[in-house]
PDB file of C-alpha atoms in Angstrom:
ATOM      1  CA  UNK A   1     -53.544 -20.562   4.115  1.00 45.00           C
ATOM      2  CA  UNK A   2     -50.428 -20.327   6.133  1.00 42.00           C
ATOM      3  CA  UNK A   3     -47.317 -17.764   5.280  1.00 44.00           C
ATOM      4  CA  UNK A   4     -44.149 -18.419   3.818  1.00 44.00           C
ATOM      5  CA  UNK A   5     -41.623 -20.400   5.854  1.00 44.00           C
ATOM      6  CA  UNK A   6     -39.259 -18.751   8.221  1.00 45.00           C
ATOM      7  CA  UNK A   7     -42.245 -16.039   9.092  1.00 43.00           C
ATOM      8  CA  UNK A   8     -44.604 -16.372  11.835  1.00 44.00           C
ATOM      9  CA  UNK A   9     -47.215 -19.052  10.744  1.00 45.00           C
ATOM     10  CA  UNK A  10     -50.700 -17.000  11.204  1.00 41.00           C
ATOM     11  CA  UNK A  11     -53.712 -17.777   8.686  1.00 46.00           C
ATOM     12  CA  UNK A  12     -54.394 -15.182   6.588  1.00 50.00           C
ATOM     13  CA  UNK A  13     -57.102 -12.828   7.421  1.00 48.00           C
ATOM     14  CA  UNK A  14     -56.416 -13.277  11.420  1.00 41.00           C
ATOM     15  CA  UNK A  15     -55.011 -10.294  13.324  1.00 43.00           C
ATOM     16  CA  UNK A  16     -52.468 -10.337  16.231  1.00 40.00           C
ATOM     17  CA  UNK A  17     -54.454  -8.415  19.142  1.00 38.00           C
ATOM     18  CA  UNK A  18     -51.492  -7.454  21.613  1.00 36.00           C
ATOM     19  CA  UNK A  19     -52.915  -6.532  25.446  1.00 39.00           C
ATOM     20  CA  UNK A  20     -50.332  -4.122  27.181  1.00 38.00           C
ATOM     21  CA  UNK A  21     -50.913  -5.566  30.604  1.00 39.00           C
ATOM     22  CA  UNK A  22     -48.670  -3.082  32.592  1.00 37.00           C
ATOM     23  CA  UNK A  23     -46.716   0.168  31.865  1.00 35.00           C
ATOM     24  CA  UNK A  24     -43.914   0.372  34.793  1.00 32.00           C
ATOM     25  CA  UNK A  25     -41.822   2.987  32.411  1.00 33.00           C
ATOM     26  CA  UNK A  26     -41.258   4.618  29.291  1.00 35.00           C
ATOM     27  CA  UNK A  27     -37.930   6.251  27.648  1.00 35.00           C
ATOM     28  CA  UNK A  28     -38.470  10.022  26.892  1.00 38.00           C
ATOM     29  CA  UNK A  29     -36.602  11.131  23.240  1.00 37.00           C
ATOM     30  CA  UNK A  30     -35.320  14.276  22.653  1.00 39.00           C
ATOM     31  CA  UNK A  31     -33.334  15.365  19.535  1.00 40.00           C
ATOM     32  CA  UNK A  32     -30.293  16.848  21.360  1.00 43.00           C
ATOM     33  CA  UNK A  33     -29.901  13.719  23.602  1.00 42.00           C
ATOM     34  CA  UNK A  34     -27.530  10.632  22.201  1.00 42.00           C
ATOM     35  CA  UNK A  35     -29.330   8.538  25.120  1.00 42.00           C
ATOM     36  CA  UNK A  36     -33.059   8.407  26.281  1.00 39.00           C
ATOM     37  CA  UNK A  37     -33.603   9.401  29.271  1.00 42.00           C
ATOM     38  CA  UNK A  38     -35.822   7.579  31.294  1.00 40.00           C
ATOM     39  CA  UNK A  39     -39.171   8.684  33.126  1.00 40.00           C
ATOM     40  CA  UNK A  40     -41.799   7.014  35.820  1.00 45.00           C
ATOM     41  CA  UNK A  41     -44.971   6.388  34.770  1.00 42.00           C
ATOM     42  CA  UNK A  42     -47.645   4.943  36.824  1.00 43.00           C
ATOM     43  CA  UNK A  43     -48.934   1.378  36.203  1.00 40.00           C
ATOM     44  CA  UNK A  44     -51.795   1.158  34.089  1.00 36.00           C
ATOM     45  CA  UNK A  45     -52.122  -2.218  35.302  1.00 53.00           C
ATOM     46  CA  UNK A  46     -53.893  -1.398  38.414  1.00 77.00           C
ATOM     47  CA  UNK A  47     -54.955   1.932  37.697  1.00 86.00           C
ATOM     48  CA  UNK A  48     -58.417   3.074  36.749  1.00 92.00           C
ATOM     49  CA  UNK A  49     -61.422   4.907  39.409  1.00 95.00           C
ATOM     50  CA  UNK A  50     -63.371   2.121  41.026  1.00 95.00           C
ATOM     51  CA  UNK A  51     -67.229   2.098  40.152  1.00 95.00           C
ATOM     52  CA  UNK A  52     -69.285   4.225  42.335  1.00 95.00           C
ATOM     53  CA  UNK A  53     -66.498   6.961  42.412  1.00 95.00           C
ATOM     54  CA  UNK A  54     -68.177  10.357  42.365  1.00 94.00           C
ATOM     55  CA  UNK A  55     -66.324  12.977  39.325  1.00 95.00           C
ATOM     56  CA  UNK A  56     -66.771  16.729  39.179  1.00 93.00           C
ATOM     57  CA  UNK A  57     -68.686  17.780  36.009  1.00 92.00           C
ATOM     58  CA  UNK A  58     -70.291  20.650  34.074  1.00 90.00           C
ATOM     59  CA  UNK A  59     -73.762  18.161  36.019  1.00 88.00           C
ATOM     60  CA  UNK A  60     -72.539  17.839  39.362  1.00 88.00           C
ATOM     61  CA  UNK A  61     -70.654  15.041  40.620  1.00 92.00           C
ATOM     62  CA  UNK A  62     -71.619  11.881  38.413  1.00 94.00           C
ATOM     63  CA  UNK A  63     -70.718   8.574  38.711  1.00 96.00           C
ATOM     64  CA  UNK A  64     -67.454   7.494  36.971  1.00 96.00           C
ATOM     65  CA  UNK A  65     -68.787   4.239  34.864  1.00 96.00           C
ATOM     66  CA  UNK A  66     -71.964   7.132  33.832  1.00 96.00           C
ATOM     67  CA  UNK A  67     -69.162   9.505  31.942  1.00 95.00           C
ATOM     68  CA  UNK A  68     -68.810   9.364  28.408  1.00 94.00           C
ATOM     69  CA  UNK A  69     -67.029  10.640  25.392  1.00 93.00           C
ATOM     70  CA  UNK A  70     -67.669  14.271  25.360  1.00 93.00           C
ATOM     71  CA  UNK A  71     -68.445  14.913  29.151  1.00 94.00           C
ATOM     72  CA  UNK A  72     -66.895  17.824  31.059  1.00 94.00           C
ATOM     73  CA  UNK A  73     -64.931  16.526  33.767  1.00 94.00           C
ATOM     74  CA  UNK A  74     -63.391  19.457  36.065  1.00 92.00           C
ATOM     75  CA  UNK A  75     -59.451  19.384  36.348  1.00 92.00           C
ATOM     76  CA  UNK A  76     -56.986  20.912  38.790  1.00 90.00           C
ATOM     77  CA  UNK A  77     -55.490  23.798  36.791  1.00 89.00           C
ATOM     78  CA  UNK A  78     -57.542  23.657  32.876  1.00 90.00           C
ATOM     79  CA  UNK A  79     -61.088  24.031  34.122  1.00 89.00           C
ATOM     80  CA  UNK A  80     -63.610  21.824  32.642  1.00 91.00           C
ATOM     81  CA  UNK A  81     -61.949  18.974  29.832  1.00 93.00           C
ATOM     82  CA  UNK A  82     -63.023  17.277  27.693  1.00 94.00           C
ATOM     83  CA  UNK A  83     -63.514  13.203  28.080  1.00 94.00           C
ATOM     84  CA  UNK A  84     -61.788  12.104  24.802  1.00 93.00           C
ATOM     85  CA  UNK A  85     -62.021   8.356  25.884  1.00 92.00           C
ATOM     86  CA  UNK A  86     -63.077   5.975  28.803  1.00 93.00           C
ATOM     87  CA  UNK A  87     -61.367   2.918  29.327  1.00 91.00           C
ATOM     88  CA  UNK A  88     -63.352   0.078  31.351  1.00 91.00           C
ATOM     89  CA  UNK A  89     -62.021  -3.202  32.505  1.00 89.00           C
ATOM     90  CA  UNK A  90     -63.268  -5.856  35.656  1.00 89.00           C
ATOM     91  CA  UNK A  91     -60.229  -6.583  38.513  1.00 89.00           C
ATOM     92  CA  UNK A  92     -60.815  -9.957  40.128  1.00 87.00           C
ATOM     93  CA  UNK A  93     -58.937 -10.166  43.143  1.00 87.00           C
ATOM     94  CA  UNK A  94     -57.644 -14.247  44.158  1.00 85.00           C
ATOM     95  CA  UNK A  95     -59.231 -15.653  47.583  1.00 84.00           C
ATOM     96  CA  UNK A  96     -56.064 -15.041  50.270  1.00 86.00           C
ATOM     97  CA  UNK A  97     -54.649 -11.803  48.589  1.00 86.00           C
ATOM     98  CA  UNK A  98     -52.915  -9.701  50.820  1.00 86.00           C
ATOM     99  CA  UNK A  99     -50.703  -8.092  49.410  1.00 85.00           C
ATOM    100  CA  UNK A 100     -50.538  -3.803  49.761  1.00 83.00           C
ATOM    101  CA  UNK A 101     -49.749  -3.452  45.643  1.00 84.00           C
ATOM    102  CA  UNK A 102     -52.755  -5.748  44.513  1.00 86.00           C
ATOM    103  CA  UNK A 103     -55.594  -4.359  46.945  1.00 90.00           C
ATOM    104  CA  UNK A 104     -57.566  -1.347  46.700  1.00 93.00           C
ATOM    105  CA  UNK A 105     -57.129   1.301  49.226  1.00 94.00           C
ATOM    106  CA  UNK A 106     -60.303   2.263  51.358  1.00 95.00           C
ATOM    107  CA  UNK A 107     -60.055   5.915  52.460  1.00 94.00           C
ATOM    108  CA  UNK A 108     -63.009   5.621  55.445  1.00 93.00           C
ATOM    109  CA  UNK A 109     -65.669   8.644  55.381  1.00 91.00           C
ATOM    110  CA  UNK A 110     -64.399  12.014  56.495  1.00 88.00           C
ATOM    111  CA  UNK A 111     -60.848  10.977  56.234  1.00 87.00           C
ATOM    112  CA  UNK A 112     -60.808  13.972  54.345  1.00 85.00           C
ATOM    113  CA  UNK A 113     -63.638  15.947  52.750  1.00 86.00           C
ATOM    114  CA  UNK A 114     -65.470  12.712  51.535  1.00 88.00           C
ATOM    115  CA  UNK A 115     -68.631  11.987  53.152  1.00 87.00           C
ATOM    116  CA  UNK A 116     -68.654   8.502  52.392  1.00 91.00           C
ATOM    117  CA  UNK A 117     -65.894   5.917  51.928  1.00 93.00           C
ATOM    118  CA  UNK A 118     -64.114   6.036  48.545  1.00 95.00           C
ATOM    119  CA  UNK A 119     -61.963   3.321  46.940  1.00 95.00           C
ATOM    120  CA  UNK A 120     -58.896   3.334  44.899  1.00 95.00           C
ATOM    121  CA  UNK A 121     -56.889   1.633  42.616  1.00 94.00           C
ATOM    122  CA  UNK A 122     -53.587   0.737  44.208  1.00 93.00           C
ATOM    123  CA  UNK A 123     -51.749   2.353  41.049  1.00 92.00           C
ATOM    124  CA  UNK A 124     -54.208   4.874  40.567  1.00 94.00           C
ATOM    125  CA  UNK A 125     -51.987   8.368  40.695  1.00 94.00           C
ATOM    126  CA  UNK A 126     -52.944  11.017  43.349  1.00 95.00           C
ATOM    127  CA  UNK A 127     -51.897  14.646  43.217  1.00 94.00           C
ATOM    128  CA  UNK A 128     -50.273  15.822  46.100  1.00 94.00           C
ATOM    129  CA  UNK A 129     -49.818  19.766  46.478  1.00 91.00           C
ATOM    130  CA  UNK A 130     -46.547  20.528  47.745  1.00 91.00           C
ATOM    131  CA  UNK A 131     -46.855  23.966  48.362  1.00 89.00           C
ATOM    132  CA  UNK A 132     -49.464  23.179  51.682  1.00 89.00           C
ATOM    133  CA  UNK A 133     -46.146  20.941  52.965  1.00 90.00           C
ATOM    134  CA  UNK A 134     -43.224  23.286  51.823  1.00 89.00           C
ATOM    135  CA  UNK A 135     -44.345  26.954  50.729  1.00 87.00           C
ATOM    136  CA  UNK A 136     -41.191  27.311  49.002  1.00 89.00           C
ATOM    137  CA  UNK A 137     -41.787  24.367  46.407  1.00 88.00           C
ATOM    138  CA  UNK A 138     -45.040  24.802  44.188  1.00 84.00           C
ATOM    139  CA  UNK A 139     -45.143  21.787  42.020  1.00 88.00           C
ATOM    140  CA  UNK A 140     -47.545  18.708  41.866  1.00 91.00           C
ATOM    141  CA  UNK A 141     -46.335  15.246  42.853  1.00 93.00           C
ATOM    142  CA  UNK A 142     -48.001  12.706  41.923  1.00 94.00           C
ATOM    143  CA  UNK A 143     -47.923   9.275  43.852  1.00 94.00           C
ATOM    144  CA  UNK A 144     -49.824   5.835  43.701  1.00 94.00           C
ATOM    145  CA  UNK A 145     -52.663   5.156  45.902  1.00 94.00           C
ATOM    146  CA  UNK A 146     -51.111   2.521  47.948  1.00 93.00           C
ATOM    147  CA  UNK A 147     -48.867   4.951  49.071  1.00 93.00           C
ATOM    148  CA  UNK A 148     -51.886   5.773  51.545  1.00 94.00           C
ATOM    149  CA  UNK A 149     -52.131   2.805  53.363  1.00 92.00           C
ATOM    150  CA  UNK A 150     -51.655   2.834  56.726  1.00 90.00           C
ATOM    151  CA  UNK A 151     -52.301   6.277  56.945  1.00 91.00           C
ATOM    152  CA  UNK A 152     -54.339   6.760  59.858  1.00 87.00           C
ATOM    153  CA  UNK A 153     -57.468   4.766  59.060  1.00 91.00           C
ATOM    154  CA  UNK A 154     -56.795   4.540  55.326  1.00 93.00           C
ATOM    155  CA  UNK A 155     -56.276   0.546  55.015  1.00 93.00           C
ATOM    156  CA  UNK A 156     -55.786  -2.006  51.621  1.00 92.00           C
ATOM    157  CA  UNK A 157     -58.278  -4.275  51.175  1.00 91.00           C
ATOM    158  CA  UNK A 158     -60.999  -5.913  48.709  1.00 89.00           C
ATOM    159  CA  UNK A 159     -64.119  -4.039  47.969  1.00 89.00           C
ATOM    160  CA  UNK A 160     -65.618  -7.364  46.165  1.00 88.00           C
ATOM    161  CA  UNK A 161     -64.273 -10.349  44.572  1.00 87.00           C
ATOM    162  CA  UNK A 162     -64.705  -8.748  41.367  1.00 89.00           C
ATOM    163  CA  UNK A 163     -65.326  -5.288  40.501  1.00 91.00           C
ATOM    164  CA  UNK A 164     -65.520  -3.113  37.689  1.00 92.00           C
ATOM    165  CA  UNK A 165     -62.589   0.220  37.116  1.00 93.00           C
ATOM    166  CA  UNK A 166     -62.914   2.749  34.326  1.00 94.00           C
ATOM    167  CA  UNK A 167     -60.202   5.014  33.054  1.00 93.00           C
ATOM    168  CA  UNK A 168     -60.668   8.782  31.808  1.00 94.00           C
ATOM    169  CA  UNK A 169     -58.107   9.912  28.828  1.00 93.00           C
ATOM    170  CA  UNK A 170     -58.140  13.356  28.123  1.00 93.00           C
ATOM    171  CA  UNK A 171     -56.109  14.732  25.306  1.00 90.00           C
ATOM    172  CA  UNK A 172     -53.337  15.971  28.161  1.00 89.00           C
ATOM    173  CA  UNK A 173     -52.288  14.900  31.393  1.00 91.00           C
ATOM    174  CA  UNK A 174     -55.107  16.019  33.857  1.00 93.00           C
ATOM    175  CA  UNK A 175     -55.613  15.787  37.793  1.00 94.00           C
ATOM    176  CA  UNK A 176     -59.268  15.370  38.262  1.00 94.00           C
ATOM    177  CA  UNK A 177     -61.439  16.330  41.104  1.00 94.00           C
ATOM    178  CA  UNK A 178     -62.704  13.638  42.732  1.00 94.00           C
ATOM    179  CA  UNK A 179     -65.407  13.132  45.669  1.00 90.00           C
ATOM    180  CA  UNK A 180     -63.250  14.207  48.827  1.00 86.00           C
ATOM    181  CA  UNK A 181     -61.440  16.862  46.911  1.00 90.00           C
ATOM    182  CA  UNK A 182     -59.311  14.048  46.313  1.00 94.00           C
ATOM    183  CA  UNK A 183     -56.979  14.827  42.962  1.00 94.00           C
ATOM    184  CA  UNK A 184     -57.125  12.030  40.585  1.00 95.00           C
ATOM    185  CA  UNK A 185     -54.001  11.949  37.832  1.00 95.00           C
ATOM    186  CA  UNK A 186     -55.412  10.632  34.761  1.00 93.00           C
ATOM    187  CA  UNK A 187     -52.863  10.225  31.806  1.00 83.00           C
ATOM    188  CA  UNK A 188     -53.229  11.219  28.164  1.00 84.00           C
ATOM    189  CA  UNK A 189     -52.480   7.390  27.256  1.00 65.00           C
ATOM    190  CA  UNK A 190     -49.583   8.314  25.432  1.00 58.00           C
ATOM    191  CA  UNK A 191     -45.987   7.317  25.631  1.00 48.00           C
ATOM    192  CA  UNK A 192     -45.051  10.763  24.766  1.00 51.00           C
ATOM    193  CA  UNK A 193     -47.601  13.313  25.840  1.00 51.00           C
ATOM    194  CA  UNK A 194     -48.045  16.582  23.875  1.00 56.00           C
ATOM    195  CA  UNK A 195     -48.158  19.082  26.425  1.00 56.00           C
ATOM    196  CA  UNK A 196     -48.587  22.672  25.266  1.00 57.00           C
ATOM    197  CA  UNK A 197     -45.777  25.602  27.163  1.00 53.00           C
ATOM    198  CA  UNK A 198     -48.238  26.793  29.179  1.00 54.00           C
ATOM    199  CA  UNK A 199     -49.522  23.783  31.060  1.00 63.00           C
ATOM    200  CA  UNK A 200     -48.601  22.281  33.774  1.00 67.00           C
ATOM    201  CA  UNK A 201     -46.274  19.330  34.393  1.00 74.00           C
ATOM    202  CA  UNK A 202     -47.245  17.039  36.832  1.00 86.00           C
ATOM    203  CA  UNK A 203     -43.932  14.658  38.256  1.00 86.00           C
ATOM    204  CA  UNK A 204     -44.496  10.850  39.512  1.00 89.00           C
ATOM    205  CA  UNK A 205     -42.249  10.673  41.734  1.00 90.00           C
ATOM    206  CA  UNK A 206     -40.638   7.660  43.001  1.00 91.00           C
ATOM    207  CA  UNK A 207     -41.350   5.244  45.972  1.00 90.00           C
ATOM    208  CA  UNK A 208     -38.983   6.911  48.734  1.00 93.00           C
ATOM    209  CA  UNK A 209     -40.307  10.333  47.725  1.00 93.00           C
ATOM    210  CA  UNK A 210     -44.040   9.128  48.148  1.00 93.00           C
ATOM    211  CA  UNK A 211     -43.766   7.756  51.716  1.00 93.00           C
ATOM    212  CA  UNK A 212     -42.045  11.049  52.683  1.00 93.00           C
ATOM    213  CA  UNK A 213     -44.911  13.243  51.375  1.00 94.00           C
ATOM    214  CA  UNK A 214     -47.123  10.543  52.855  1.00 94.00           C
ATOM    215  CA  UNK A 215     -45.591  10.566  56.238  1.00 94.00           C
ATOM    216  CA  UNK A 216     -45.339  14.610  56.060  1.00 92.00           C
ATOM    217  CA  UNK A 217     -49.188  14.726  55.632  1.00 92.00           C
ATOM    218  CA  UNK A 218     -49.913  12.246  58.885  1.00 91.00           C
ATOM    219  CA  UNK A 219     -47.586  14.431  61.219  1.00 91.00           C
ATOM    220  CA  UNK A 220     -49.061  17.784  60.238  1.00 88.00           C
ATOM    221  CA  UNK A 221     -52.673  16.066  60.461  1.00 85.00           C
ATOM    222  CA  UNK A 222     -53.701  17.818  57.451  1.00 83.00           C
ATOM    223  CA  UNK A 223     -55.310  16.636  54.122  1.00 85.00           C
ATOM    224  CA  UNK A 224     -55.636  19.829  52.026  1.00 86.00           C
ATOM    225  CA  UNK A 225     -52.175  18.908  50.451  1.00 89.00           C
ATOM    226  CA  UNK A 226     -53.586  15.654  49.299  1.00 90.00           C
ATOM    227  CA  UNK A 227     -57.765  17.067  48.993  1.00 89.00           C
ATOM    228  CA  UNK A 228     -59.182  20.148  47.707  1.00 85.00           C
ATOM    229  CA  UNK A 229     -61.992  21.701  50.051  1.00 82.00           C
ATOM    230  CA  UNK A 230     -63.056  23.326  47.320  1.00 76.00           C
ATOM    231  CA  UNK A 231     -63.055  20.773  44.732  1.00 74.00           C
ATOM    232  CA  UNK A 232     -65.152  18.935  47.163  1.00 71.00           C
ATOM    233  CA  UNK A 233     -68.243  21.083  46.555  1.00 69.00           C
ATOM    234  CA  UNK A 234     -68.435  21.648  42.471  1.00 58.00           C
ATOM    235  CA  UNK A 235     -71.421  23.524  41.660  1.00 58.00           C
ATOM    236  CA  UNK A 236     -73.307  22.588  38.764  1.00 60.00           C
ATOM    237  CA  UNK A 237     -72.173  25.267  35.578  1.00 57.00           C
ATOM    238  CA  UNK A 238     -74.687  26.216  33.368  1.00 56.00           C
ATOM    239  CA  UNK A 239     -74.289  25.330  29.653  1.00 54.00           C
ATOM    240  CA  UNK A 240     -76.173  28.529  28.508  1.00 56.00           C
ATOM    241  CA  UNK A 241     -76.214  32.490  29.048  1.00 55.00           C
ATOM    242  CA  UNK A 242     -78.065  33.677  31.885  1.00 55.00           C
ATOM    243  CA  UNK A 243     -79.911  36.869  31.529  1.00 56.00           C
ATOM    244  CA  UNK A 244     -82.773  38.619  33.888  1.00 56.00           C
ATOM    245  CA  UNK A 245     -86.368  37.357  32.901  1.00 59.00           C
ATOM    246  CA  UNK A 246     -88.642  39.893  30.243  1.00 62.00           C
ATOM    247  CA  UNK A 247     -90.700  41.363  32.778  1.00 59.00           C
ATOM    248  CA  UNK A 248     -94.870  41.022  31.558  1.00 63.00           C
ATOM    249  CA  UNK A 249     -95.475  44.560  29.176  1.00 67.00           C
ATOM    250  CA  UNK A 250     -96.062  47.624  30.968  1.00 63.00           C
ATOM    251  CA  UNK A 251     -93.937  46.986  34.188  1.00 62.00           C
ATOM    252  CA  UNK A 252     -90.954  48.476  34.319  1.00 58.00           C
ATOM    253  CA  UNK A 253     -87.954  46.345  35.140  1.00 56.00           C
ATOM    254  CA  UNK A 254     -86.165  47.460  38.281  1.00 54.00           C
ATOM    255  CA  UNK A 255     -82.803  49.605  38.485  1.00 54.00           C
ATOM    256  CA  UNK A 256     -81.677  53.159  37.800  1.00 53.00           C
ATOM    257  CA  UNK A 257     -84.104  55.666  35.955  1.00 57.00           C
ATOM    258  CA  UNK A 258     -83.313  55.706  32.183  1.00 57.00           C
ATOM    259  CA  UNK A 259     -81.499  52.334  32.808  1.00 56.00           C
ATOM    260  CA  UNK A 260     -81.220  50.865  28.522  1.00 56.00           C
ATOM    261  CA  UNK A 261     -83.187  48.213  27.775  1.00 57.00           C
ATOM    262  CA  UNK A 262     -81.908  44.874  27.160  1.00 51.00           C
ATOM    263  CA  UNK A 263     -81.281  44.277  23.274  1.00 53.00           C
ATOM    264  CA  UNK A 264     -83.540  41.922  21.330  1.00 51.00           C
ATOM    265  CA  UNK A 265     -80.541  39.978  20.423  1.00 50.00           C
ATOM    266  CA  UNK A 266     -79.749  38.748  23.856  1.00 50.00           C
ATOM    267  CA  UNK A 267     -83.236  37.784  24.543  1.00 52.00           C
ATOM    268  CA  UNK A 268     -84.705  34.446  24.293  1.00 55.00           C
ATOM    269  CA  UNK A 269     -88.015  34.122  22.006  1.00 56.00           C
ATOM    270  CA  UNK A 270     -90.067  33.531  24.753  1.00 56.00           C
ATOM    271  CA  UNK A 271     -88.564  36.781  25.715  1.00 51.00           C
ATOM    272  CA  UNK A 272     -89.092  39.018  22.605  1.00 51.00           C
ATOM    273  CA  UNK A 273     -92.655  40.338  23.587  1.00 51.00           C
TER     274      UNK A 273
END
């Protein structure tokens, strides 16, 4: 049955399923402010880590379409998050496609600390430490992947035809380690983000600003503004207390004389001999 006239004519018990295909802005509101001021925001359109793409976690560096709801994923400046949602979609890329903002971006193998090529989404954001270009200025830009391109060897092009691209919300804005040390920005998925006082803000910045931090990392020749070293080499962190192993009765455990024993409580019942 059909509604009344004058409203939209949809049968009854259907549902209108709205797809947001891109997110180019949003307006910021705040109560002492007549106007909204407006903020960047990088596309969601194009975003997303290509399958295959190594993350840290509390397990070593897993595969991004592997992570779930619940996984540890290690972040740039709140140790290990939580994964509060993935969001997977399949990019087909049209036969003759050249253009920069519609192709991946290869970065080749040791381009930075990667041993292997890595591919990303041409809106994907990328955290770019300042402070290793400009001591004096400590914040975190954040700029799309095709930004790279024609960085030295790093180059836009097709991985596949069609490919698959998952997304990582975490309850904040989060900069993600990546294989490479590279510093993927993944967004809470919210027009306004709660972000508590203590945590960090991370600025998109726009397209003039991102070719001048871009250019500024190919003259020095260095990528630890762009890659962390360490956040190339997580370790694996262990989800459980780690004490010394109950040595057999009768043999005394090593260290000083009169050294206490180790209480009951803290022992494992394998332990508790």
């Amino acid at each position: 049955m059909l509604g009344h006239k004058g409203s939209c004519l949809v049968p009854r018990g259907f549902r209108h399923v709205l797809e947001v295909v891109s997110v180019s802005g949003f307006s910021d509101f705040s109560e002492d402010q007549l106007q909204p001021a407006s903020r960047p925001a990088v596309s969601a359109r194009r975003g997303g880590l290509v399958h295959g793409t190594k993350v840290a976690t509390t397990s070593g560096w897993k595969p991004v379409e592997s992570l779930t709801t619940g996984d540890l994923v290690r972040t740039l400046d709140n140790g290990f998050q939580e994964v509060r949602r993935t969001v997977r979609e399949r990019i087909a890329v049209t036969d003759g496609e050249t253009r920069p903002e519609h192709l991946p971006v290869l970065v080749p193998s040791r381009t930075a600390f990667n041993g292997r090529p890595v591919w990303l989404m041409p809106e994907q954001g990328m955290a770019i430490d300042q402070s290793k270009l400009d001591p004096a200025v400590s914040d975190i830009a954040v700029i799309p992947a095709r930004a790279l391109s024609g960085m030295g060897s790093v180059i836009s092009q097709a991985p596949a035809r069609m490919f698959d691209v998952t997304s990582l919300i975490f309850d904040h804005d989060e900069v993600a380690f990546i294989e490479g040390g590279l510093q993927a920005y993944c967004s809470a998925g919210r027009l306004r983000p709660v972000r508590k006082a203590s945590q960090r803000a991370y600025q998109v910045v726009n397209e003039d600003q991102a070719d001048i931090l871009v250019d500024t990392i190919a003259i020095r020749g260095d990528m630890s503004a762009l890659a962390n070293a360490l956040g190339a080499l997580p370790a694996p962190i262990p989800q459980e207390p780690v004490f010394p192993i109950r040595p057999p009765r009768g043999m005394r455990r090593p260290g000083r004389p009169g050294r206490p024993g180790v209480p009951a409580l803290f022992l494992r019942p394998e332990w508790q001999t």
